Short mmCIF file of C-alpha atoms and ligand atoms in Angstrom, two decimals:
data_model
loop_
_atom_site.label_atom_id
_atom_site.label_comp_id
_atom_site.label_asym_id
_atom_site.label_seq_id
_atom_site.Cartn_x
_atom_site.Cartn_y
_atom_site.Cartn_z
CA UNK R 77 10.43 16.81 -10.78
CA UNK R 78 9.42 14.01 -8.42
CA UNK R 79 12.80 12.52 -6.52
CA UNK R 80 12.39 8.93 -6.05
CA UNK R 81 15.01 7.16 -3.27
CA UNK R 82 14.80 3.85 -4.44
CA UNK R 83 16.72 1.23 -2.01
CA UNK R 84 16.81 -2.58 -2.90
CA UNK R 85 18.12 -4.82 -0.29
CA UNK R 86 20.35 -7.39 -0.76
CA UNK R 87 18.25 -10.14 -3.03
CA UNK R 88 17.36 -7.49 -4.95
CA UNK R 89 21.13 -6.80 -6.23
CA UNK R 90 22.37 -10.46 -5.37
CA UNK R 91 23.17 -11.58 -8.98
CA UNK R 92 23.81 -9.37 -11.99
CA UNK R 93 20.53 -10.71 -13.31
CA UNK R 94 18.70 -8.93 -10.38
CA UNK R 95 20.95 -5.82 -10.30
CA UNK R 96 20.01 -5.46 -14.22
CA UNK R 97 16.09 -6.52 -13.36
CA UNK R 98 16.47 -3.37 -10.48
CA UNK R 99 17.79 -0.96 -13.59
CA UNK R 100 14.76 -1.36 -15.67
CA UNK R 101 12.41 -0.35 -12.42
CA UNK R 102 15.01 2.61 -12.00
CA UNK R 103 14.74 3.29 -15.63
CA UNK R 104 11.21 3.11 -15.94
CA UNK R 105 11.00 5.42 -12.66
CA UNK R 106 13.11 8.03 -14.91
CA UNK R 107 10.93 7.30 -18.17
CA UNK R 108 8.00 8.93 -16.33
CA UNK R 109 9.76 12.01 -15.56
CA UNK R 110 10.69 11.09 -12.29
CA UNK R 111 14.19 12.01 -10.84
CA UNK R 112 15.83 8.60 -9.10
CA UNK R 113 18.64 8.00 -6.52
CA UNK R 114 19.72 4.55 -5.91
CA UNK R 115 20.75 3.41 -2.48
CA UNK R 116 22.17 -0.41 -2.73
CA UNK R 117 22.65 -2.79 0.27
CA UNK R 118 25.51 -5.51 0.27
CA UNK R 119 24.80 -8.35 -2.21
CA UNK R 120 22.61 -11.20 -0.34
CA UNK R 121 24.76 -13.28 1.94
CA UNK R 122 27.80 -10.84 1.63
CA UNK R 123 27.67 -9.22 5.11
CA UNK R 124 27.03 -12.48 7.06
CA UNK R 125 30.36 -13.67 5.02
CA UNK R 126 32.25 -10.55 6.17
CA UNK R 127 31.40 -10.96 9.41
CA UNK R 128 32.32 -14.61 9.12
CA UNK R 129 35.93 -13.55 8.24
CA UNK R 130 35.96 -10.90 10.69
CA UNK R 131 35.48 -13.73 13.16
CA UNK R 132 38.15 -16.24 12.12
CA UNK R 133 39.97 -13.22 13.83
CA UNK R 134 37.86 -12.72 17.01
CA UNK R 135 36.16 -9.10 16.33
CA UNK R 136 32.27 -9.57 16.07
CA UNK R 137 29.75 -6.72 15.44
CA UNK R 138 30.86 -3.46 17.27
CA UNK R 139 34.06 -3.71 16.03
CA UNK R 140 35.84 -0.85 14.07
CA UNK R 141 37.91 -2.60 11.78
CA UNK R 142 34.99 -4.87 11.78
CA UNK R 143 32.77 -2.03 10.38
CA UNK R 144 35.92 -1.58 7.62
CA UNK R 145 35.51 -4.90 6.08
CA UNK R 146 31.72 -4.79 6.21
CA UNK R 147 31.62 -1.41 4.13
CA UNK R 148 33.40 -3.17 1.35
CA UNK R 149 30.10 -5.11 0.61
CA UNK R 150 27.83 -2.19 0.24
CA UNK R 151 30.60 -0.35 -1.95
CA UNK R 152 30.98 -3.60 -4.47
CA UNK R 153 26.71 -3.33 -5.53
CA UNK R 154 26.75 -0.01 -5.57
CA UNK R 155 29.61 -0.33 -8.10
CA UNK R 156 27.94 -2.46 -10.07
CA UNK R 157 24.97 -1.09 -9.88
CA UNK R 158 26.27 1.63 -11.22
CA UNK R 159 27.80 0.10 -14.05
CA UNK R 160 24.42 -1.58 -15.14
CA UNK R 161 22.41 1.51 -14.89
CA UNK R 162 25.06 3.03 -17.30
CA UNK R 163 24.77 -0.86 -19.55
CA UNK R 164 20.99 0.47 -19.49
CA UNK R 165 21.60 4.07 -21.08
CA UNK R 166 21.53 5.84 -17.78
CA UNK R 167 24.17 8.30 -16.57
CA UNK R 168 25.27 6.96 -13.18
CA UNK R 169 27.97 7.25 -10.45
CA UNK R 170 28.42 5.65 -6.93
CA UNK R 171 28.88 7.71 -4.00
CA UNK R 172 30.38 6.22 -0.52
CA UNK R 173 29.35 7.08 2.39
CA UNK R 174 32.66 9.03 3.32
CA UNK R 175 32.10 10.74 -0.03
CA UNK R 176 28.28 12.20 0.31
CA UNK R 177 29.65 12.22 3.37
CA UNK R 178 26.99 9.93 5.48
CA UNK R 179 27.98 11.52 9.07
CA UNK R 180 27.80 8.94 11.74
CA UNK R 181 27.23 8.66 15.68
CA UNK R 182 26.89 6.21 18.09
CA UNK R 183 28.89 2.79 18.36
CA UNK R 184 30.84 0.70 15.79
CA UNK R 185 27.93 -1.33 13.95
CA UNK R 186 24.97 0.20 15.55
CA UNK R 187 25.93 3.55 14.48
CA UNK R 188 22.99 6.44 13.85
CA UNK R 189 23.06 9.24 11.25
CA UNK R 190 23.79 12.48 12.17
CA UNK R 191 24.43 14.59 9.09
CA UNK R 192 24.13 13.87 5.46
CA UNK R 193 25.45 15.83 3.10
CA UNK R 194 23.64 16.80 0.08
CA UNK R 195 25.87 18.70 -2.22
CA UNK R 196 27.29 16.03 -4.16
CA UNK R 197 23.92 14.72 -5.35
CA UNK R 198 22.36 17.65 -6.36
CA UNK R 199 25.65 18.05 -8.63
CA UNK R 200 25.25 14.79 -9.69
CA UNK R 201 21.11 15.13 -10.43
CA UNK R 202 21.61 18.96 -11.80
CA UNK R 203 24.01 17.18 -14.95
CA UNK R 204 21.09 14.00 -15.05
CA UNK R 205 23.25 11.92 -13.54
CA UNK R 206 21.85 8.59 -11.35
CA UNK R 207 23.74 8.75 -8.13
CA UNK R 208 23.99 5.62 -5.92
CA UNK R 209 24.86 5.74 -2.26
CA UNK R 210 26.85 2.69 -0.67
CA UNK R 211 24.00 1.66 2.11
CA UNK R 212 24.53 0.67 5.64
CA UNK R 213 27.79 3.17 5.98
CA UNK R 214 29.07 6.34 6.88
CA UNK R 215 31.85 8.06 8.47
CA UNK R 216 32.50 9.55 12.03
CA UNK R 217 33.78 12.45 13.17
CA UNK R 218 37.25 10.75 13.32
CA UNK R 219 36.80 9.77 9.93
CA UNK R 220 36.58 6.46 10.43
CA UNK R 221 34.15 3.85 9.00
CA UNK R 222 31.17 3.11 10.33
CA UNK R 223 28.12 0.39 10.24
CA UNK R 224 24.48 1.48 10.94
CA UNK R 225 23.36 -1.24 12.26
CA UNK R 226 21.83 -4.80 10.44
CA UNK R 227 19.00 -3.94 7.72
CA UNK R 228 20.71 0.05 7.94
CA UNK R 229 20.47 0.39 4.21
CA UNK R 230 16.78 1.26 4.99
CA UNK R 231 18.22 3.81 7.76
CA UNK R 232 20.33 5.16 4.53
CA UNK R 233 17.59 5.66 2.49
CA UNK R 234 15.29 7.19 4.65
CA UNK R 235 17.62 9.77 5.56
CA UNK R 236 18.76 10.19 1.94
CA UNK R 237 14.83 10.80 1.19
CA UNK R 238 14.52 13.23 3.78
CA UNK R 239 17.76 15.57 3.24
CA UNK R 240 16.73 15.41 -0.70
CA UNK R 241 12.79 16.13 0.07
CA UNK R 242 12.34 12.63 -1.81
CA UNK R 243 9.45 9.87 -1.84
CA UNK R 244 11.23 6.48 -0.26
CA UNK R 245 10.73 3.58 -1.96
CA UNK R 246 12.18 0.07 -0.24
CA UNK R 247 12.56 -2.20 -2.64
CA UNK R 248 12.59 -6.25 -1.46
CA UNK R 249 11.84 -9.87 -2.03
CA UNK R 250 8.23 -9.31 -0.86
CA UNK R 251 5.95 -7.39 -2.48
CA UNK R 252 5.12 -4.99 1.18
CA UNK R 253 3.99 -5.30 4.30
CA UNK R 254 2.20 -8.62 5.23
CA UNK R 255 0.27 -9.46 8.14
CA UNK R 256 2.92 -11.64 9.75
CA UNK R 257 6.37 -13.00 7.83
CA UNK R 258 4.73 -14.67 4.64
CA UNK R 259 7.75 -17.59 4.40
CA UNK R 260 6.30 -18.53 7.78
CA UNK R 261 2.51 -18.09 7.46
CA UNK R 262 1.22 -18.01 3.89
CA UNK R 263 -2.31 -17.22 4.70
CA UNK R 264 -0.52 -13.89 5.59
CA UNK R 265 -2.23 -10.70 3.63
CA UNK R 266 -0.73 -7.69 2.11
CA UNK R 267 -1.42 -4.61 4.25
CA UNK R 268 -2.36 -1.56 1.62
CA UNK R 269 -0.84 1.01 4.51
CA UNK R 270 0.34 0.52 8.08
CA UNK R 271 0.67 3.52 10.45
CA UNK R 272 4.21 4.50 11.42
CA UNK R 273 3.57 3.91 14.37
CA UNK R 274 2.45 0.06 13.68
CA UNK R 275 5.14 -0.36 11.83
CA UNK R 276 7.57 0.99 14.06
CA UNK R 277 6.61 -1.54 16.58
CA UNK R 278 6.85 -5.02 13.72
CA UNK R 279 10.01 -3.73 13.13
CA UNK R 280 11.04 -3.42 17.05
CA UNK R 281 9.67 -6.59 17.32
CA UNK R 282 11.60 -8.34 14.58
CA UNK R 283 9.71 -8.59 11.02
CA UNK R 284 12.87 -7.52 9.65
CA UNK R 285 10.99 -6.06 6.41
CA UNK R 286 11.69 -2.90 7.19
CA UNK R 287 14.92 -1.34 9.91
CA UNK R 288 13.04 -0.15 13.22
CA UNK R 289 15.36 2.69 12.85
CA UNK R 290 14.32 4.18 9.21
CA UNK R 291 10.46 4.04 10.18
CA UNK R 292 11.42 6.09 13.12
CA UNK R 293 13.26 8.38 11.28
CA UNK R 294 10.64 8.45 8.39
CA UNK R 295 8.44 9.48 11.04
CA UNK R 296 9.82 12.23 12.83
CA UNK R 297 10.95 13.54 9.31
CA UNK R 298 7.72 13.25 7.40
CA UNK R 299 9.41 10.80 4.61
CA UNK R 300 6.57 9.46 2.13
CA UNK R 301 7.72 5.64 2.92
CA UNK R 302 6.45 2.52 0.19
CA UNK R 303 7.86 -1.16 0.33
CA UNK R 304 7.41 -2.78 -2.77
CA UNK R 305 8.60 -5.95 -4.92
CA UNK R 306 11.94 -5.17 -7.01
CA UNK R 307 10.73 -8.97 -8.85
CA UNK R 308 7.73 -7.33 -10.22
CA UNK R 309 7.94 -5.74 -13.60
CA UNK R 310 8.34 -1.84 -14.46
CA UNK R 311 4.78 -0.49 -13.80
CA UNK R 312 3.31 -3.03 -11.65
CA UNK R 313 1.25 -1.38 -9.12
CA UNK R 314 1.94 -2.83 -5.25
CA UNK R 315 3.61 -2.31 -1.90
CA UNK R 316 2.16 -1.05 1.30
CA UNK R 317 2.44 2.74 2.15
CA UNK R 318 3.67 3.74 5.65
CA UNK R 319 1.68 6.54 6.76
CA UNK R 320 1.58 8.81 9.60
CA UNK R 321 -1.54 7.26 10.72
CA UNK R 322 -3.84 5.52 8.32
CA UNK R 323 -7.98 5.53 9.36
CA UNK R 324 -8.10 2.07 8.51
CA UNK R 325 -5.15 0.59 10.53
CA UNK R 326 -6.84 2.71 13.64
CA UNK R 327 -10.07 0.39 12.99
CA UNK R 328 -7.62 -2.95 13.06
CA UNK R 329 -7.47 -4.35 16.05
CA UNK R 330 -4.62 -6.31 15.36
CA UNK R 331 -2.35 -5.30 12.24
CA UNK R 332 0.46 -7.97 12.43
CA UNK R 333 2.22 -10.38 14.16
CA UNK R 334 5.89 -10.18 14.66
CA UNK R 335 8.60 -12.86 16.12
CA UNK R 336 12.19 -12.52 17.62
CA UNK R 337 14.54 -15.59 17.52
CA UNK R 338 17.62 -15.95 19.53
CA UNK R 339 16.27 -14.33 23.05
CA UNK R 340 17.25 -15.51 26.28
CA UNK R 341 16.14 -14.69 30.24
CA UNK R 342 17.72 -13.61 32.97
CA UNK R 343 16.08 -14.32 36.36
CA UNK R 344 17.52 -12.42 39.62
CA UNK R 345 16.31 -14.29 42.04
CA UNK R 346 15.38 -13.40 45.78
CA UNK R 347 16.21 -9.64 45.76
CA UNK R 348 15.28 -8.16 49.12
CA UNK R 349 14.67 -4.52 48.00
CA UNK R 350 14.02 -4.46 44.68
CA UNK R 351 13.07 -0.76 44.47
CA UNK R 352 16.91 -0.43 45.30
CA UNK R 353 18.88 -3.09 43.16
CA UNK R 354 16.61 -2.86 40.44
CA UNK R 355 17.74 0.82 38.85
CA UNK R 356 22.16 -0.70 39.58
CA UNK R 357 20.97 -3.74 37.47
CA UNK R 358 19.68 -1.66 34.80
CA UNK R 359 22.22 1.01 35.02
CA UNK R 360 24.93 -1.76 34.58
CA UNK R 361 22.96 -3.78 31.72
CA UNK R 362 23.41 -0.11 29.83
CA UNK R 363 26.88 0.25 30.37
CA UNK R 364 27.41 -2.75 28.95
CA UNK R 365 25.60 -1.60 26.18
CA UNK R 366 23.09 -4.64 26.95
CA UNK R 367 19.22 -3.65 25.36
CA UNK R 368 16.84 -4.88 28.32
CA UNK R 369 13.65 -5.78 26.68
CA UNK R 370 10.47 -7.64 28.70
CA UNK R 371 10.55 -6.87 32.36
CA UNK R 372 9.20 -8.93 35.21
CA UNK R 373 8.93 -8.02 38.65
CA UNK R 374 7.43 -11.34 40.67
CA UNK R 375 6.75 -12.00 44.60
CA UNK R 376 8.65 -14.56 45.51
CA UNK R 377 7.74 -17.13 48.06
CA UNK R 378 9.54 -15.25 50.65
CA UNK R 379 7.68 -11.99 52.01
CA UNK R 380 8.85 -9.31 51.17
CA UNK R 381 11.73 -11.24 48.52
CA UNK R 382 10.83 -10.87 44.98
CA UNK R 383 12.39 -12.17 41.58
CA UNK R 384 13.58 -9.77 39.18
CA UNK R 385 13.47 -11.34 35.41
CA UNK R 386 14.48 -9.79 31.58
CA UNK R 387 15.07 -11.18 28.32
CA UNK R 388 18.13 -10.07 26.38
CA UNK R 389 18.82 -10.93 22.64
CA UNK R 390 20.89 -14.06 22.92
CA UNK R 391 23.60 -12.47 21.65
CA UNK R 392 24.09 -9.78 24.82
CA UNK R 393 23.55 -13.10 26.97
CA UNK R 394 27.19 -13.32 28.20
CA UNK R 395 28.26 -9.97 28.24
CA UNK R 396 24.75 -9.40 30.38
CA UNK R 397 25.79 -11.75 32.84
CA UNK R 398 29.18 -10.65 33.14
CA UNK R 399 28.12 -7.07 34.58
CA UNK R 400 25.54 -8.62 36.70
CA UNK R 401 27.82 -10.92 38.08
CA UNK R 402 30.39 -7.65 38.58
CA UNK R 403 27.89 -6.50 41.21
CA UNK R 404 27.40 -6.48 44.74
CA UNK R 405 25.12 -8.95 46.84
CA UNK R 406 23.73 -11.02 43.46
CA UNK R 407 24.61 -14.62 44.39
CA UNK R 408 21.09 -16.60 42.48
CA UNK R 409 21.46 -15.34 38.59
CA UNK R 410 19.93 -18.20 36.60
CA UNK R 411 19.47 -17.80 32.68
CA UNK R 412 17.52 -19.78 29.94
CA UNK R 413 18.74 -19.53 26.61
CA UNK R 414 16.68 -21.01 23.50
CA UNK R 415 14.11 -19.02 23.68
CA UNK R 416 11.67 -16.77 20.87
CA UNK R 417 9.51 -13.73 21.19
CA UNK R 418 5.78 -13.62 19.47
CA UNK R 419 4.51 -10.23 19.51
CA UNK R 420 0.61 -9.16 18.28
CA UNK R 421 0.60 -5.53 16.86
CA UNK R 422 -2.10 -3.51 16.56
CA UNK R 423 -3.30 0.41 17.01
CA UNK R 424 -6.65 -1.06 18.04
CA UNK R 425 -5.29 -2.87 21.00
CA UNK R 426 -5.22 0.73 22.67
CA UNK R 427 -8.81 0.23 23.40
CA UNK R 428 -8.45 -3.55 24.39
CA UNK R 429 -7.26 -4.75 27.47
CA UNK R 430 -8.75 -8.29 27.03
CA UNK R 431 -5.99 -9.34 24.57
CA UNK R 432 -3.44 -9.33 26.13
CA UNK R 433 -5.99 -12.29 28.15
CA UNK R 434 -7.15 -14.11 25.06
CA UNK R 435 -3.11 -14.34 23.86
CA UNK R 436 -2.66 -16.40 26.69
CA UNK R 437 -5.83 -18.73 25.68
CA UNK R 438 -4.88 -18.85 22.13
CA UNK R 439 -1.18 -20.07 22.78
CA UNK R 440 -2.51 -22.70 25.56
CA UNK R 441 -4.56 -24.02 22.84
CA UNK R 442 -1.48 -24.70 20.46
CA UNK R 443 0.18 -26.50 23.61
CA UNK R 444 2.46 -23.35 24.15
CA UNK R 445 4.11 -22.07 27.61
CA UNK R 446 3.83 -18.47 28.11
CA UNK R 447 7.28 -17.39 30.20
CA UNK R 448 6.88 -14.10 30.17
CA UNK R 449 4.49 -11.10 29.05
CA UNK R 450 4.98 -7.78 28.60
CA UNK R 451 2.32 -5.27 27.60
CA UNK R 452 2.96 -1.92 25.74
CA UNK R 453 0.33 1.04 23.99
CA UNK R 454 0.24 -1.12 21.10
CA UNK R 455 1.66 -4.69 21.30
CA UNK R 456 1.54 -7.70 23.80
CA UNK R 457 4.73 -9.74 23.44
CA UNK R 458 5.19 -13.37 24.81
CA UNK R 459 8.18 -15.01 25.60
CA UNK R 460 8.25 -18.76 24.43
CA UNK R 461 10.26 -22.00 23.47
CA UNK R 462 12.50 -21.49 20.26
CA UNK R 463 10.69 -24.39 18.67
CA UNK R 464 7.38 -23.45 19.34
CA UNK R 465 7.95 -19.98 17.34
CA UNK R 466 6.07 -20.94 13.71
CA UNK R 467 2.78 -22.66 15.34
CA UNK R 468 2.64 -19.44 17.88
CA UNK R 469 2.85 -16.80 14.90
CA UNK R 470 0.40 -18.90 12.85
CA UNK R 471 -2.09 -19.64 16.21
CA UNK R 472 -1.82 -15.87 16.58
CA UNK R 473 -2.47 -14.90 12.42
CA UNK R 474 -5.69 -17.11 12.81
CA UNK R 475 -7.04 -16.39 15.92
CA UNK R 476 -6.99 -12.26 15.43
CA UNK R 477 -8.23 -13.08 12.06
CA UNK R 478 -5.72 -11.99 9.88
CA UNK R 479 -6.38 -14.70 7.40
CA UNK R 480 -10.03 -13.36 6.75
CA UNK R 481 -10.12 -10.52 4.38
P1 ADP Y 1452 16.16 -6.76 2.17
O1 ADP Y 1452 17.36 -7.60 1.92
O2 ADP Y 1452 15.45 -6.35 0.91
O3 ADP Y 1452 16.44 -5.63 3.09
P2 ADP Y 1452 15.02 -8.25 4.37
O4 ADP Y 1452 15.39 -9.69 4.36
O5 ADP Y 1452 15.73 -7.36 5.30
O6 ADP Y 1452 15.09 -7.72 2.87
O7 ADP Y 1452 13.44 -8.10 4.65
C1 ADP Y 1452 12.50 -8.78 3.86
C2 ADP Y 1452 12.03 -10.03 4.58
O8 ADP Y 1452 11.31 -9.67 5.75
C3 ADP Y 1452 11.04 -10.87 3.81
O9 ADP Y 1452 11.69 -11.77 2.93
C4 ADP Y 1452 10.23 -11.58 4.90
O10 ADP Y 1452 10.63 -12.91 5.08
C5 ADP Y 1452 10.59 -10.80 6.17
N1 ADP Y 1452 9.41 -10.37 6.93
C6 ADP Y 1452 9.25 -10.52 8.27
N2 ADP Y 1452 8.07 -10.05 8.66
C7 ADP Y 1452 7.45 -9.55 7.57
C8 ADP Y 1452 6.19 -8.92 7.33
N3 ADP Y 1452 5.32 -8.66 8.33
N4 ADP Y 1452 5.88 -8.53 6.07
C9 ADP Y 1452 6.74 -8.77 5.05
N5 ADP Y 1452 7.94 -9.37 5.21
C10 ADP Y 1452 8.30 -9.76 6.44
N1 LIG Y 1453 24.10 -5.36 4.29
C1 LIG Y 1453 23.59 -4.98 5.60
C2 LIG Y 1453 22.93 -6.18 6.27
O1 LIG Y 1453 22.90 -7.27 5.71
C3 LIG Y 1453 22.68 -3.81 5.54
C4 LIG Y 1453 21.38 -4.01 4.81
O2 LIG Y 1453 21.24 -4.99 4.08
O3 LIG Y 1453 20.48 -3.19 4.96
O4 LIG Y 1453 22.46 -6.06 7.37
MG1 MG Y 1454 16.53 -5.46 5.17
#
């Protein structure tokens, strides 16, 4: 029998209407001999509420009892859904993370999965029963609750998929991948497949369809990935497959365009001996658990002086220029906050140097300021204003031609 992981997100379960709309596709998925598991995220707006209340009490992300709270909204939709698979005719039965158990590593709220137990759901499958795993949680060696990270129901289902040898099907408010985020660009296009690789790097680069983390692990593991609508009715063919490496996404130049909000840069300036100070700056950004993304290494007026610059997600800002400010001989730290990254994604761009070129024409045309650029195998990110974030995605869809069919 064919085992189907089918995850839908948090629109997808955020009223009973949609929880009972999700049932029928699980219903119909069992109709046609298939075997389903349900894995649930936290009804829409729930976690952002948690972490609201967590707040009011000074703990943020990364905090254990933080990671307590947050659990709660994963186990209330898996609950439910539950309860409407059984209003539907189905046998079904939640399962927590501490109870599959989901065995985590890593911090509080960016935790990683390092064992998943699969006894309790073959049980639960061997007497036809539905079983539906609480998303986003586990529980670490200490036995304590634990977060995976935000968008880690995807992480939970792809690692669900792989321990039960099942296809993984994402369920979502779009109906797949699209060339760039449709609510921003509607000439974007549904992509029939991206490459893993492709869409490893969207979702490192924020299109937040899909959790960088469960692409990489649907990678390495060989899981059969699909994002698809959970509005479309029982039957409806659509989605985009995620492939190991698709023949047509290798003939794309560009495949996407992605965009980061909330980034900020961190200029070092005047550093005598970079090739010195450089690795300490890193090696303290790390310890303070700081990720380092686009890096800059300029001549400075000086000879012999250069600048050092990074962005940061705007939320590592502070505790990034804490631990710089904890070291030795860095007196000139200056920061700019407000900030966006625009990133073009393609396997094609291997072969094509000149784009990284032509990204800078395109965005000078829309009246855009390139502050930094940073090049990788298959992307070319650009660092820009906040506000200039929805004319650079669309200057970007329309220049690589993403619009044309
Ligand atoms: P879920 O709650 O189902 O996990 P998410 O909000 O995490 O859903 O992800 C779906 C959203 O991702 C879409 O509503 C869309 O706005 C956004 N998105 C960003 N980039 C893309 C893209 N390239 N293709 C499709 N959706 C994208
Ligand atoms: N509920 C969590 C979040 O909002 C996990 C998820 O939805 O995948 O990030
Ligand atoms: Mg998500």
């Amino acid at each position: 029998m064919t085992r189907v992981v089918a995850k839908f997100g948090g629109t997808s379960v955020g009223s009973p209407e949609r929880i009972r709309h999700a049932t029928k596709l699980i219903k119909a998925s069992a109709d046609k001999g298939e075997q389903p598991i349900v894995v649930v995220s936290a009804m829409a707006g729930e976690t952002d509420r948690i972490l609201g209340l967590a707040g009011e009490f000074g703990a943020g992300l990364g905090d254990v009892e933080t990671d307590v709270a947050l659990a709660a909204g994963e186990q209330v939709s898996a609950a439910l859904m539950a309860l409407a698979l059984r209003d539907e005719g189905l046998k079904a039965q939640s399962v927590m993370g501490w109870q599959a158990p989901v065995v985590t590593t890593g911090p509080a709220g960016a935790a990683s999965i390092a064992d998943l137990g699969t006894e309790a759901f073959e049980a639960l499958l061997a007497d036809g029963v539905v079983p539906v795993l609480a998303g986003y949680q586990g529980i670490d060696e200490t036995a304590r609750i634990q977060t995976l990270g935000r968008g880690g129901t995807d992480l939970s289902a792809a690692a669900l998929a792989a321990a039960l040898g099942a296809r993984c099907d994402i369920y979502t408010d779009v109906d797949g991948v699209y060339t760039t985020d449709p609510r921003i660009e509607p000439a974007a296009r549904r992509l029939d497949a991206v490459s893993h690789d492709e869409m490893l790097e969207l979702a490192a680069q924020g299109a937040k369809v899909l959790q960088p983390r469960s692409v990489e692990f649907a990678k390495a593991r060989g899981v059969p990935m699909r994002v698809l609508s959970s509005f479309a009715k029982p039957g409806e063919a659509n989605g985009t497959d995620v492939v190991a490496a698709d023949p047509i996404a290798e003939k794309r130049l560009v495949s996407g365009i992605a965009y980061a909000r909330e980034q900020a840069r961190i200029a070092l300036l005047g550093q005598a001996d970079t090739a010195r100070v450089a690795p300490s700056v890193f090696e303290a950004l790390a310890e303070a658990e700081v990720g380092v993304d686009m890096i800059v290494q300029a001549q400075a007026r000086t000879p012999g002086v250069a600048n050092l610059e990074f962005s940061v997600a705007h939320r590592d800002l502070q505790r990034a220029l804490d631990a710089l400010m904890a070291l030795p001989g860095q007196s000139d730290i200056r920061s700019e906050t407000g900030l966006a990254k625009v990133s073009v994604v393609g396997a094609g761009l291997r072969q094509r140097a000149d784009v990284a070129r032509s990204l800078f024409g395109v965005l000078a045309g829309a009246d855009i300021e390139v502050k930094v650029l940073a090049t990788s195998e298959i992307k070319i990110s650009a660092l820009i204003e906040n506000d200039a974030v929805e004319r650079a995605v669309r200057a970007l869809h329309s220049a690589y031609g993403l619009d044309q069919v």
